mmCIF file of C-alpha atoms in Angstrom:
data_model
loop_
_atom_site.group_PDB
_atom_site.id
_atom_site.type_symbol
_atom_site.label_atom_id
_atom_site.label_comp_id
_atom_site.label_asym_id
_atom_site.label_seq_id
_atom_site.Cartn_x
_atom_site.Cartn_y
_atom_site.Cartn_z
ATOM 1 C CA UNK A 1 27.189 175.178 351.509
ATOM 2 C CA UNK A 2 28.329 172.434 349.469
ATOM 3 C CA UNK A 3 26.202 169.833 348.322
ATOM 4 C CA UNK A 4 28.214 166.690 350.165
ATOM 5 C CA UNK A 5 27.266 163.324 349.185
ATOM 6 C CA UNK A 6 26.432 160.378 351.701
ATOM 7 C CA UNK A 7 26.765 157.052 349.618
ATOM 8 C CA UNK A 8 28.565 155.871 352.130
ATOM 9 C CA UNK A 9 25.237 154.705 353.873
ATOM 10 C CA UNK A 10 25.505 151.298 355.090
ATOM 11 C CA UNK A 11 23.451 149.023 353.015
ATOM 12 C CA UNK A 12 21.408 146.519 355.432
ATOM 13 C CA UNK A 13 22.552 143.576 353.450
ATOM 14 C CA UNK A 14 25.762 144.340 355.198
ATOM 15 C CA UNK A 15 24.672 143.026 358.744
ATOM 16 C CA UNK A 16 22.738 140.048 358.862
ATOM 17 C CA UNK A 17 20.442 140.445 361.279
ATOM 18 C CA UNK A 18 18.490 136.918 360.717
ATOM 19 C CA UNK A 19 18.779 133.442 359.107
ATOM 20 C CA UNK A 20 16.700 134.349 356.283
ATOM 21 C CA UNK A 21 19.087 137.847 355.715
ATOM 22 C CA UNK A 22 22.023 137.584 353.692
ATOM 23 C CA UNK A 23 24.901 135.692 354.859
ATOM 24 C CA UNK A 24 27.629 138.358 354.285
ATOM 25 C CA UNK A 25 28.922 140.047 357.056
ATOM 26 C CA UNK A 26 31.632 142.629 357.075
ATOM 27 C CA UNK A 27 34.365 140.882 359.673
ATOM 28 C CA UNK A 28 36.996 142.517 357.672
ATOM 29 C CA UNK A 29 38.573 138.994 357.881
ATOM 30 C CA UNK A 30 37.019 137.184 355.019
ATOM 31 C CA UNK A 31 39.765 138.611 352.740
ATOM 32 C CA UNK A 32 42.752 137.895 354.752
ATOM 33 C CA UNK A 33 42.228 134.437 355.196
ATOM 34 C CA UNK A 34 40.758 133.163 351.829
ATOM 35 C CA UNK A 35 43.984 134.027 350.375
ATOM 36 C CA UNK A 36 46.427 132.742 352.672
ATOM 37 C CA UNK A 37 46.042 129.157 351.732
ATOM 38 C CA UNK A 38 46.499 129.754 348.016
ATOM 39 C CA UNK A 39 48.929 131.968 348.753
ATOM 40 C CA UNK A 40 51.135 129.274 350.211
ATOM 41 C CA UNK A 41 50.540 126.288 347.266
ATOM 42 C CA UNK A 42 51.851 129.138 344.896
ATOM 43 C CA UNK A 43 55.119 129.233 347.177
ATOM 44 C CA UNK A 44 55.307 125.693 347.201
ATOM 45 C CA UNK A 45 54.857 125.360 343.219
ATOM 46 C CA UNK A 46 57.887 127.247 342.314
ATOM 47 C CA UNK A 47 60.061 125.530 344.148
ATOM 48 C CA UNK A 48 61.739 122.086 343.216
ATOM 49 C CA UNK A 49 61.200 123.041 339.645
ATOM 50 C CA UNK A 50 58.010 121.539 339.471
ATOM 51 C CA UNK A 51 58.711 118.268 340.471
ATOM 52 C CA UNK A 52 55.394 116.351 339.594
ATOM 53 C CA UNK A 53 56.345 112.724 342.275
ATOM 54 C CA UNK A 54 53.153 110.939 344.240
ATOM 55 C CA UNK A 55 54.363 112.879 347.323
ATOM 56 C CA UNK A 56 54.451 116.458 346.384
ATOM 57 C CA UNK A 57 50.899 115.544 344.854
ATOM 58 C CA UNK A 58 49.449 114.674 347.466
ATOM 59 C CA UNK A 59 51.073 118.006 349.316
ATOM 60 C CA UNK A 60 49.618 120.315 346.536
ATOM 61 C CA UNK A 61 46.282 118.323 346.972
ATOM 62 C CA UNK A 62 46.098 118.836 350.792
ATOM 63 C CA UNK A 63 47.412 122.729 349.759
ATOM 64 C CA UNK A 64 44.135 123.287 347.541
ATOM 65 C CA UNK A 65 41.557 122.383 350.156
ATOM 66 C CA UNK A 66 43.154 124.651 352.919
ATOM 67 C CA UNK A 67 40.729 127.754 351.748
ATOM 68 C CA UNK A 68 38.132 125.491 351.687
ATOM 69 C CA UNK A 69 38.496 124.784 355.610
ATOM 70 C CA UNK A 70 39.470 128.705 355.694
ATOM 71 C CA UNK A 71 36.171 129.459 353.760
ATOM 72 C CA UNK A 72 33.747 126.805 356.181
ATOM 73 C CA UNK A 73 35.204 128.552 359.194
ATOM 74 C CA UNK A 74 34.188 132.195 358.148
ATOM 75 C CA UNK A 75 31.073 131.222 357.199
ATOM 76 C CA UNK A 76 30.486 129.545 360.828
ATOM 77 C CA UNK A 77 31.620 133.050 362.495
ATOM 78 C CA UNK A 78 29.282 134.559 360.355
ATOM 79 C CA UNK A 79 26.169 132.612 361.361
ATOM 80 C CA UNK A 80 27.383 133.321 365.234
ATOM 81 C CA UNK A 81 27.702 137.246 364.202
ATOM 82 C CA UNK A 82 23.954 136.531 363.029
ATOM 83 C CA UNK A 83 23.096 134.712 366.171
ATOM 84 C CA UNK A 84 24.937 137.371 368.334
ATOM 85 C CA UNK A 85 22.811 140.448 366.375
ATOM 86 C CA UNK A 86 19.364 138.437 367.419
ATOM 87 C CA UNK A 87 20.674 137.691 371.081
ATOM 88 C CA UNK A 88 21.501 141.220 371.788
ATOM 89 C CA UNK A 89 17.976 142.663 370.017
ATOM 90 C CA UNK A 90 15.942 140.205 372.479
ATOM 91 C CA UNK A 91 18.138 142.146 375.737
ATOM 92 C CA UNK A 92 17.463 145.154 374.391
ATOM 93 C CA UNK A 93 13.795 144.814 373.529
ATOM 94 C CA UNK A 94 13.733 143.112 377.115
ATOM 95 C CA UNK A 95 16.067 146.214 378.767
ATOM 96 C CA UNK A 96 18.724 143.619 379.838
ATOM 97 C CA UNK A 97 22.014 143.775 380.534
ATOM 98 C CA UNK A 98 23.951 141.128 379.212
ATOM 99 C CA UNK A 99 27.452 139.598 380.396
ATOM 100 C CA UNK A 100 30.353 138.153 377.990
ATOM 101 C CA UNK A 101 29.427 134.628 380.115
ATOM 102 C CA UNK A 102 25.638 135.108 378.521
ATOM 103 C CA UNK A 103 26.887 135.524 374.840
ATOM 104 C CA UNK A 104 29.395 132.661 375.376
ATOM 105 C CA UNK A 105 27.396 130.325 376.791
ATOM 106 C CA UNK A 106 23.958 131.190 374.428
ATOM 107 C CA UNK A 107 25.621 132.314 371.331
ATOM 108 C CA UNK A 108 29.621 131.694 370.716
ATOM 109 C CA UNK A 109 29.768 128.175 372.709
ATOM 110 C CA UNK A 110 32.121 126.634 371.253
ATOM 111 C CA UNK A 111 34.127 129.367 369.601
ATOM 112 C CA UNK A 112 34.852 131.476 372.417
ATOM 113 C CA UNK A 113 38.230 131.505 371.358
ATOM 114 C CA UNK A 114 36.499 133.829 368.744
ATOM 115 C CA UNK A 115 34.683 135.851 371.268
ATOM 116 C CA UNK A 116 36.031 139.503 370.387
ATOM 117 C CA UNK A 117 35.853 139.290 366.575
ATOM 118 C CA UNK A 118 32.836 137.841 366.792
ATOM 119 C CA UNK A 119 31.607 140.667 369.143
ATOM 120 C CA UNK A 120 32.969 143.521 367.158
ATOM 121 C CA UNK A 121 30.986 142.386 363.692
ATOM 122 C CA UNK A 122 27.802 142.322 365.602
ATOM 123 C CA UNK A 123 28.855 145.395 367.619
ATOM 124 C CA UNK A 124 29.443 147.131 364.260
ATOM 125 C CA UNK A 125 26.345 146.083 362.210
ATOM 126 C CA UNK A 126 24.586 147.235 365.410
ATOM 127 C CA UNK A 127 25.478 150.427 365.074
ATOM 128 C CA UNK A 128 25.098 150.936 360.818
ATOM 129 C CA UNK A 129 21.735 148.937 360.792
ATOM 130 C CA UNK A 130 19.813 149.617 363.833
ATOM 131 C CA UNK A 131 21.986 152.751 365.539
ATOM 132 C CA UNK A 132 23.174 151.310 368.868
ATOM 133 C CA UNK A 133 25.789 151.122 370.689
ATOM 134 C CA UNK A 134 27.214 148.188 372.517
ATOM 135 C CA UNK A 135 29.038 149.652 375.767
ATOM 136 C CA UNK A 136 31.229 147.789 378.097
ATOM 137 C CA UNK A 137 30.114 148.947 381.676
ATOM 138 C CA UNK A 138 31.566 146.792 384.069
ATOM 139 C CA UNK A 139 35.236 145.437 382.401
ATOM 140 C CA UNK A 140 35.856 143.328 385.948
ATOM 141 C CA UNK A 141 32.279 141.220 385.085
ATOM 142 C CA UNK A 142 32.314 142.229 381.358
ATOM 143 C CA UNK A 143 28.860 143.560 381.306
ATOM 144 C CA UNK A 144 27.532 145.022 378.411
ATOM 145 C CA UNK A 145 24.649 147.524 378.199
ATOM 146 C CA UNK A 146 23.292 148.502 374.547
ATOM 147 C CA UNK A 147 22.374 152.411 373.863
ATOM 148 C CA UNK A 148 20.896 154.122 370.913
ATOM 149 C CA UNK A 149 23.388 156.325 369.212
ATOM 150 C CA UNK A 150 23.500 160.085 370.251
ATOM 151 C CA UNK A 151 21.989 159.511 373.405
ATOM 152 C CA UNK A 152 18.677 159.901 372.061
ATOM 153 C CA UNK A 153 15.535 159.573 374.523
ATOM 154 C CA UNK A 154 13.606 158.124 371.439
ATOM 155 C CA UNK A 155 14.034 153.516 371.890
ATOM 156 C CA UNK A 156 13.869 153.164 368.575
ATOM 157 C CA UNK A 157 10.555 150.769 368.610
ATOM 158 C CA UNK A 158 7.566 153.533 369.129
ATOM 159 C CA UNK A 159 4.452 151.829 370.711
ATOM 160 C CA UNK A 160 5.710 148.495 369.240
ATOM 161 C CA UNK A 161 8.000 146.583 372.002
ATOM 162 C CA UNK A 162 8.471 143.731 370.191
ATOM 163 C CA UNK A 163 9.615 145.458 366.971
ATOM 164 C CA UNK A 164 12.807 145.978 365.709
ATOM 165 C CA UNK A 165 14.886 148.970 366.812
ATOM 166 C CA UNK A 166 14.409 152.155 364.349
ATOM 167 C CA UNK A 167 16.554 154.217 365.516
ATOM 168 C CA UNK A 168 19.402 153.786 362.710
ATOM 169 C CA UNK A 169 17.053 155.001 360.119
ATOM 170 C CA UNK A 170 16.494 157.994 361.835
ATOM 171 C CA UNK A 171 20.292 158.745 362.343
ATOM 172 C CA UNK A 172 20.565 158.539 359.113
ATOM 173 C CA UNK A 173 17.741 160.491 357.800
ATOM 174 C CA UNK A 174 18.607 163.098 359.963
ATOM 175 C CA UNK A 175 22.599 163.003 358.386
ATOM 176 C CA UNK A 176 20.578 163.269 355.299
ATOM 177 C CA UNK A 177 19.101 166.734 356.371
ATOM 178 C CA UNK A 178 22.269 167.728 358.184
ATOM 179 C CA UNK A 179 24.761 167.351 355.263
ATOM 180 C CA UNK A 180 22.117 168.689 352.501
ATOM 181 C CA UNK A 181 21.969 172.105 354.502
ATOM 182 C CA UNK A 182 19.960 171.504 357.538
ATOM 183 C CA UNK A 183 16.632 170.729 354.877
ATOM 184 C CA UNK A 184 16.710 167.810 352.440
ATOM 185 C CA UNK A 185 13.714 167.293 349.414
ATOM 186 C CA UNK A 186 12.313 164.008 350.103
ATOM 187 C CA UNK A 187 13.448 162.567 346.409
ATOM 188 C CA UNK A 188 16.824 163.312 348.171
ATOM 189 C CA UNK A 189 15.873 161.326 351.316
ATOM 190 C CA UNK A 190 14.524 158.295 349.696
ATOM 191 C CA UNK A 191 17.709 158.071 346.731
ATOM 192 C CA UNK A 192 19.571 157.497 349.581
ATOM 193 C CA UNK A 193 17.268 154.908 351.717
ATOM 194 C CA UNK A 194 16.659 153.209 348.814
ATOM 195 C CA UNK A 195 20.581 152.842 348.419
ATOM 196 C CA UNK A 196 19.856 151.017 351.563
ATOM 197 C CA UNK A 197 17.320 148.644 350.026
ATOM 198 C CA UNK A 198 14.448 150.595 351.759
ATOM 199 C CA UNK A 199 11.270 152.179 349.115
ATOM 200 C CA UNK A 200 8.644 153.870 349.901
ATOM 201 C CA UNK A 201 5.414 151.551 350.207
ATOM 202 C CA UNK A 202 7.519 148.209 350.281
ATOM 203 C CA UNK A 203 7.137 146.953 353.952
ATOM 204 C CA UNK A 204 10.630 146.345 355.371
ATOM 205 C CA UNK A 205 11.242 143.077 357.391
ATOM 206 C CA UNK A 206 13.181 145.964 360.458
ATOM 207 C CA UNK A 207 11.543 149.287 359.298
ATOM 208 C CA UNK A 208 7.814 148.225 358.701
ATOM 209 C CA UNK A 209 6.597 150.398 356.326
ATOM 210 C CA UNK A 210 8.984 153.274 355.677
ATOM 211 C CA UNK A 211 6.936 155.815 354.529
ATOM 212 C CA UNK A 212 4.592 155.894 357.099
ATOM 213 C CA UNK A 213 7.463 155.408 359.576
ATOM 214 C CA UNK A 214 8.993 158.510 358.211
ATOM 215 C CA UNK A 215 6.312 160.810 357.335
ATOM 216 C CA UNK A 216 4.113 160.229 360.265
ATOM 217 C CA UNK A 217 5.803 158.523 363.185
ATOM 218 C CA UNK A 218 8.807 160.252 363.486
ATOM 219 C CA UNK A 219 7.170 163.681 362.453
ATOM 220 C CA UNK A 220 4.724 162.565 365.852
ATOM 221 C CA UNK A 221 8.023 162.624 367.619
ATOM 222 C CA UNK A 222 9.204 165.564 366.952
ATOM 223 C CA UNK A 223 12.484 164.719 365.112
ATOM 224 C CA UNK A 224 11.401 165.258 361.956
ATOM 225 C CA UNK A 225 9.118 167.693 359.929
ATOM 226 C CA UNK A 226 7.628 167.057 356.969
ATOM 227 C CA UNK A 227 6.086 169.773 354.826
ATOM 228 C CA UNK A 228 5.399 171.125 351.099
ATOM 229 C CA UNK A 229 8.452 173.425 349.586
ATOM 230 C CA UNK A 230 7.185 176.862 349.182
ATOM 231 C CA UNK A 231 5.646 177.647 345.919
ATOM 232 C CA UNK A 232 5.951 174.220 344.632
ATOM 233 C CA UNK A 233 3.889 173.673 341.648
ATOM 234 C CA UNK A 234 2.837 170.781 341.678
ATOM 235 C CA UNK A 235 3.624 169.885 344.987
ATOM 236 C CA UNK A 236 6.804 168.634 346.514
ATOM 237 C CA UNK A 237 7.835 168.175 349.850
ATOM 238 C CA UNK A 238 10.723 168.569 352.034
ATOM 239 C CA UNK A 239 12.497 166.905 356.031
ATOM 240 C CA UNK A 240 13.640 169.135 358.283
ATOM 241 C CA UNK A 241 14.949 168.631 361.881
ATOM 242 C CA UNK A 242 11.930 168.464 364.348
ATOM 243 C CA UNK A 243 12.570 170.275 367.670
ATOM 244 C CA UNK A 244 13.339 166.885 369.839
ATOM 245 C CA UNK A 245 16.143 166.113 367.131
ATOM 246 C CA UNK A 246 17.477 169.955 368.157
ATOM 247 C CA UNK A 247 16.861 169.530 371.353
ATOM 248 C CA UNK A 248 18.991 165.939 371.780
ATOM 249 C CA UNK A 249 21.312 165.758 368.757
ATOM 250 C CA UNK A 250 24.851 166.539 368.695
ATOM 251 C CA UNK A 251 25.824 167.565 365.552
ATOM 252 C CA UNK A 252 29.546 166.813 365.868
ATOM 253 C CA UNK A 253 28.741 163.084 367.102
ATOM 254 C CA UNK A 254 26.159 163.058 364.386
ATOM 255 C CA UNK A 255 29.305 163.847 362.156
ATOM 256 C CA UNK A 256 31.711 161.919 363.591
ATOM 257 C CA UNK A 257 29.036 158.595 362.953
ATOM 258 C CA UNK A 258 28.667 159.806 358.930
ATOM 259 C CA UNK A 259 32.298 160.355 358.628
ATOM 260 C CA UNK A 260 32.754 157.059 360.049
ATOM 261 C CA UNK A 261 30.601 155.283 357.480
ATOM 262 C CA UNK A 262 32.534 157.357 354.824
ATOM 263 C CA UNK A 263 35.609 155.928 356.319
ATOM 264 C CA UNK A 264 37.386 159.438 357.132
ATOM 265 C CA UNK A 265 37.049 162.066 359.980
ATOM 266 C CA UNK A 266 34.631 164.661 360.335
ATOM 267 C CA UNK A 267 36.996 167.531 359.190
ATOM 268 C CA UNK A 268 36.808 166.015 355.764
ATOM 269 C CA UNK A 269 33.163 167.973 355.728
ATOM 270 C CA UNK A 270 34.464 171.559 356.457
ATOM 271 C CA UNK A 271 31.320 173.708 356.293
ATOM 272 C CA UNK A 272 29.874 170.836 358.518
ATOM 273 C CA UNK A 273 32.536 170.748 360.659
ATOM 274 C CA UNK A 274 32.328 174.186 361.965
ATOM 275 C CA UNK A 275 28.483 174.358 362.195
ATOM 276 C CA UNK A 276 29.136 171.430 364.306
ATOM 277 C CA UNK A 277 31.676 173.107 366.392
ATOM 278 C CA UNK A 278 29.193 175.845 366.804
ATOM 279 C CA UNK A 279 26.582 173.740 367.675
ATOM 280 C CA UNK A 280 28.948 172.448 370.246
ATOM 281 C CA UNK A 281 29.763 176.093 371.775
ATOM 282 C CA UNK A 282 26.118 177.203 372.228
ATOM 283 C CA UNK A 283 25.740 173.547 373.940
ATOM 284 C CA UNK A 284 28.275 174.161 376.573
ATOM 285 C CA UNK A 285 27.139 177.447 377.125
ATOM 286 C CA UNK A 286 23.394 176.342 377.269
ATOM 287 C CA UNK A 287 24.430 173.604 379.928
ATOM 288 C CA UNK A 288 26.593 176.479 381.887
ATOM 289 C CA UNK A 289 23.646 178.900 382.061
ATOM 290 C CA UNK A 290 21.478 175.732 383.524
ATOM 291 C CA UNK A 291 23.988 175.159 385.975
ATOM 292 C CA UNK A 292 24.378 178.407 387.585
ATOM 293 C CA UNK A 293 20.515 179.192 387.204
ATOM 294 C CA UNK A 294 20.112 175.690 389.015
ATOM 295 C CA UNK A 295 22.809 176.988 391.394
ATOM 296 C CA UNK A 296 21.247 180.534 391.515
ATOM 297 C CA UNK A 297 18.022 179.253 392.986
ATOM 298 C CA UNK A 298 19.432 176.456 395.297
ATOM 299 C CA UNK A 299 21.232 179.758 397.284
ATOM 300 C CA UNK A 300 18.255 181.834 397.399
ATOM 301 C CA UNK A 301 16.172 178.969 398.811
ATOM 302 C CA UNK A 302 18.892 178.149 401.441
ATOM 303 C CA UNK A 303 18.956 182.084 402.224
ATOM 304 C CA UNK A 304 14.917 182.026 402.713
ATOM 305 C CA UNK A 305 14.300 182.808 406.485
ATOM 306 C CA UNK A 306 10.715 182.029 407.771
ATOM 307 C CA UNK A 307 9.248 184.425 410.325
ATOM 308 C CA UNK A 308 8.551 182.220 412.854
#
């Protein structure tokens, strides 16, 4: 199998996720906008031959500070993208539902003409940072329910309910392993986490303390395992999946998340691509064989006659 690269990891300083976290956010809008008022003050300065009277000063003046307003707006939608990313954390910590009326009226106010783009920066940092997904589930009432990637039965926040959600880092991790042959060396694991601004022994304002989080908790869980390469001399150590990550993972939408990141489609991965199309086959025919076993005994208890 190829060795296949993830770089593409999402850095955290990508998604704000509070005031004190870095102001960038990926909108994908940023670009697109800063350019459009400079864009048209170079229009206007070729034409006329470069007439230099009071009035077409004062147009070229009022020209130059139009990325400035462009700029101060952006920087407002990012704060709400911020505010949005806390809002939604508290329902999910809480197991809340929340309704397009609640993020208007608590978060957005008084840019709810900027509701959807708004939504879909938080919705996407969400998903890269803390792996969850932010699901319309009623469109008539526009409620929203938020789900960990994957459908995992693991919340993300172990004993602690009023931590942050962990369950990105284990998505990851676990893409790690996947797309390094189904068994990555930790000094593979942590080049990329720390890609992602997260070292071993530094405490991590959503992750706590990685290493523990990584060698311990999750290896508790059963979605990891954590043990010493054979023969190693001195020791090294190596993540595999645990049997819950089996279990619960699909390894095609586990693809389909890292191709995302990468910005392609999961057939860009070949060898992964058909393990995870494999994966997929014995799934279906596991959840067949349930069915009719299910099936199977729900007859013979109906045919059951008592003697009496």
């Amino acid at each position: 199998m190829e060795d296949v690269s993830i770089s593409g990891t999402p850095s955290s300083s990508q998604c704000p996720q509070s005031a004190s976290f870095s102001s960038t956010v990926t909108t994908g809008t940023s670009l697109s906008r800063s350019t459009e008022g400079s864009s048209i003050q170079e229009e206007m300065e070729k034409s006329d031959g470069g007439s230099t009277s009071q009035e077409e000063m004062e147009q070229s003046s009022t020209l130059q500070s139009l990325p400035d307003l462009e700029n101060l707006h952006i920087d407002l939608l990012d704060e709400k993208v911020e505010l949005l990313i806390n809002f939604l954390l508290q329902k999910y910590q809480m197991r809340e539902p929340v309704t397009k009326a609640d993020m208007i009226g608590n978060v957005v106010k008084e840019y709810k003409d900027d509701f959807l783009e708004i939504l879909r920066s938080a919705s996407e940092c969400m998903e890269l940072v803390f792996g969850l997904d932010v699901k319309e589930v009623d469109p008539i009432n526009h409620s929203y329910t938020l789900a960990n990637k994957l459908d995992l039965t693991y919340n993300g926040m172990l004993s602690d309910q009023q931590g942050m959600p962990k369950t990105g880092l284990l998505i990851i991790i676990l893409g790690v392993i996947f797309m390094k042959g189904n068994c990555a060396t930790e000094e593979e694991v942590w080049k990329v986490l720390n890609m992602m601004d997260i070292y071993s022994g530094r405490k991590h304002f959503i992750f706590g303390e990685p290493r523990r989080l990584i060698t311990s908790d999750l290896v508790m869980e059963k979605y990891l395992e954590y043990q010493q390469v054979p023969t190693s001399d001195p020791p090294r150590y190596e993540f595999l999946w645990g049997p819950r990550a089996y279990a619960e993972v699909s390894k095609m939408k586990l693809l389909e998340f890292l191709a995302k990141i990468h910005g392609t489609n999961p057939k860009s991965f070949p060898s992964q691509y058909e393990e995870a199309l494999r994966d997929e086959e014995e799934r279906a025919r596991a959840r067949i064989e349930a069915t009719a076993g299910t099936s199977a005994m729900a007859s013979a208890s109906s045919g059951f006659s008592h003697p009496y």
